[in-house]
Short mmCIF file of C-alpha atoms in Angstrom, two decimals:
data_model
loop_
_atom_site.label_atom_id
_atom_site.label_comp_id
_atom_site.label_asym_id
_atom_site.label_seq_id
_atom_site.Cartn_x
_atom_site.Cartn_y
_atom_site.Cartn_z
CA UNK G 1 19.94 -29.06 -44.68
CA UNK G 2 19.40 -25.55 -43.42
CA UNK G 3 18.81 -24.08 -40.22
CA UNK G 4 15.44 -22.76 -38.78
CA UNK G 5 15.72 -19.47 -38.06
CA UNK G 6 14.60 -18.32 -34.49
CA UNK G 7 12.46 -15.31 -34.22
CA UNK G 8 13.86 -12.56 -32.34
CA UNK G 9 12.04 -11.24 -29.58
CA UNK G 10 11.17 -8.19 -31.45
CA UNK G 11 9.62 -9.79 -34.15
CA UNK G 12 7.21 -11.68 -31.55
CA UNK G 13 6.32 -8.68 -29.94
CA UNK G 14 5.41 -7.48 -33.51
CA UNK G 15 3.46 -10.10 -34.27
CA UNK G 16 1.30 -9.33 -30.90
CA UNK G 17 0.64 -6.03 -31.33
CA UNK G 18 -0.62 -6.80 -34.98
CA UNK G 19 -2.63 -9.48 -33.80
CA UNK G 20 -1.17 -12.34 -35.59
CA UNK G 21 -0.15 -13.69 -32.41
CA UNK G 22 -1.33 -14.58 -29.18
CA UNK G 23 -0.44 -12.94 -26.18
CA UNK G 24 -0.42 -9.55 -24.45
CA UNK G 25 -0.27 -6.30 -25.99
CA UNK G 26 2.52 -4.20 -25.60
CA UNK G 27 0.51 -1.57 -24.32
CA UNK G 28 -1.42 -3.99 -22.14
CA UNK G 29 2.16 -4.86 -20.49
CA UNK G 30 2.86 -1.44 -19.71
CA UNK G 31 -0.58 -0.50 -18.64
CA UNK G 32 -0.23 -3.90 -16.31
CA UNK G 33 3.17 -2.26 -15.29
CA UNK G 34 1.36 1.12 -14.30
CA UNK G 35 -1.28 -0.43 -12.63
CA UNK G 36 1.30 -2.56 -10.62
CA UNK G 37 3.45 0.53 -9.65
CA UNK G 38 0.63 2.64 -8.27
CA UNK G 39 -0.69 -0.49 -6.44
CA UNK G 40 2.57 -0.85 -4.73
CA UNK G 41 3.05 3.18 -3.85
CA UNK G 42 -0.59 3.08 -2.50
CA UNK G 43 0.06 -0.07 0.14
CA UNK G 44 3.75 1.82 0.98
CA UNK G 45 0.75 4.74 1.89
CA UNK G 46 -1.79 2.66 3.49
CA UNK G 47 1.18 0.97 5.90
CA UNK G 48 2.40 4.61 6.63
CA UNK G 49 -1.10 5.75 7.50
CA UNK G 50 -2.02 3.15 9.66
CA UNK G 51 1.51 3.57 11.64
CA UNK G 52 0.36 7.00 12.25
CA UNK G 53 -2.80 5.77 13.58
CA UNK G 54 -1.00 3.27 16.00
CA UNK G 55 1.36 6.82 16.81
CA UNK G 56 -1.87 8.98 17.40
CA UNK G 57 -4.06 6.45 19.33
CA UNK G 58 -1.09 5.35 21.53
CA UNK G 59 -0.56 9.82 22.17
CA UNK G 60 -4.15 10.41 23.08
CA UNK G 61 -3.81 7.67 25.72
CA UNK G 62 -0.47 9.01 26.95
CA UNK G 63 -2.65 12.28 27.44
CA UNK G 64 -5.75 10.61 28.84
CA UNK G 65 -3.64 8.72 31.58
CA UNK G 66 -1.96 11.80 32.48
CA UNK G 67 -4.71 14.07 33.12
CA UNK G 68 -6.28 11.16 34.95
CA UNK G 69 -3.25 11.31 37.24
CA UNK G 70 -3.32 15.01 37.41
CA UNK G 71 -6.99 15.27 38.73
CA UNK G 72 -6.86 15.04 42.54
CA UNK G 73 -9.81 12.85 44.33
CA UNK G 74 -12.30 15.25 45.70
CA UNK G 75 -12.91 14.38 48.97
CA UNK G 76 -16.10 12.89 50.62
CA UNK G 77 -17.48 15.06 52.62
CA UNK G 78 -20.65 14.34 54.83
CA UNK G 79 -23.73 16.07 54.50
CA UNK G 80 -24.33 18.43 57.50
CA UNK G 81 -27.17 17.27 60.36
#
């Protein structure tokens, strides 16, 4: 009685790429790999931008509320008779 021999993994991911077996390309993988990099560099951007909006909005107020303070209440005066 002999042995089966197992397939290595390289001769699997041979028989993909050739088409003789099902499954994902090798270049498929790595363009799934790409895809899956730049996806996770542009939400690491997107969470970065929208701290700096939180930053900005959150300044502008600081300067709002200050000149508010600044400006002195003009006084009523009454019209003369």
């Amino acid at each position: 009685m002999t042995k089966a021999r197992r397939e290595s993994p390289r001769e699997r991911r041979h028989e993909v790429d050739t088409g003789t077996r099902d499954g994902a390309t090798s270049a498929e993988r790595d363009r799934v790999k790409d895809l899956e990099r730049e996806v996770k560099g542009l939400r690491h951007a997107n969470g970065i931008l929208k701290l700096a909006g939180v930053f900005f909005v959150q300044v502008a107020y600081r300067c709002y509320a200050a000149c508010l303070r600044d400006l002195a209440p003009i006084p009523y005066r009454r019209p003369a008779k």
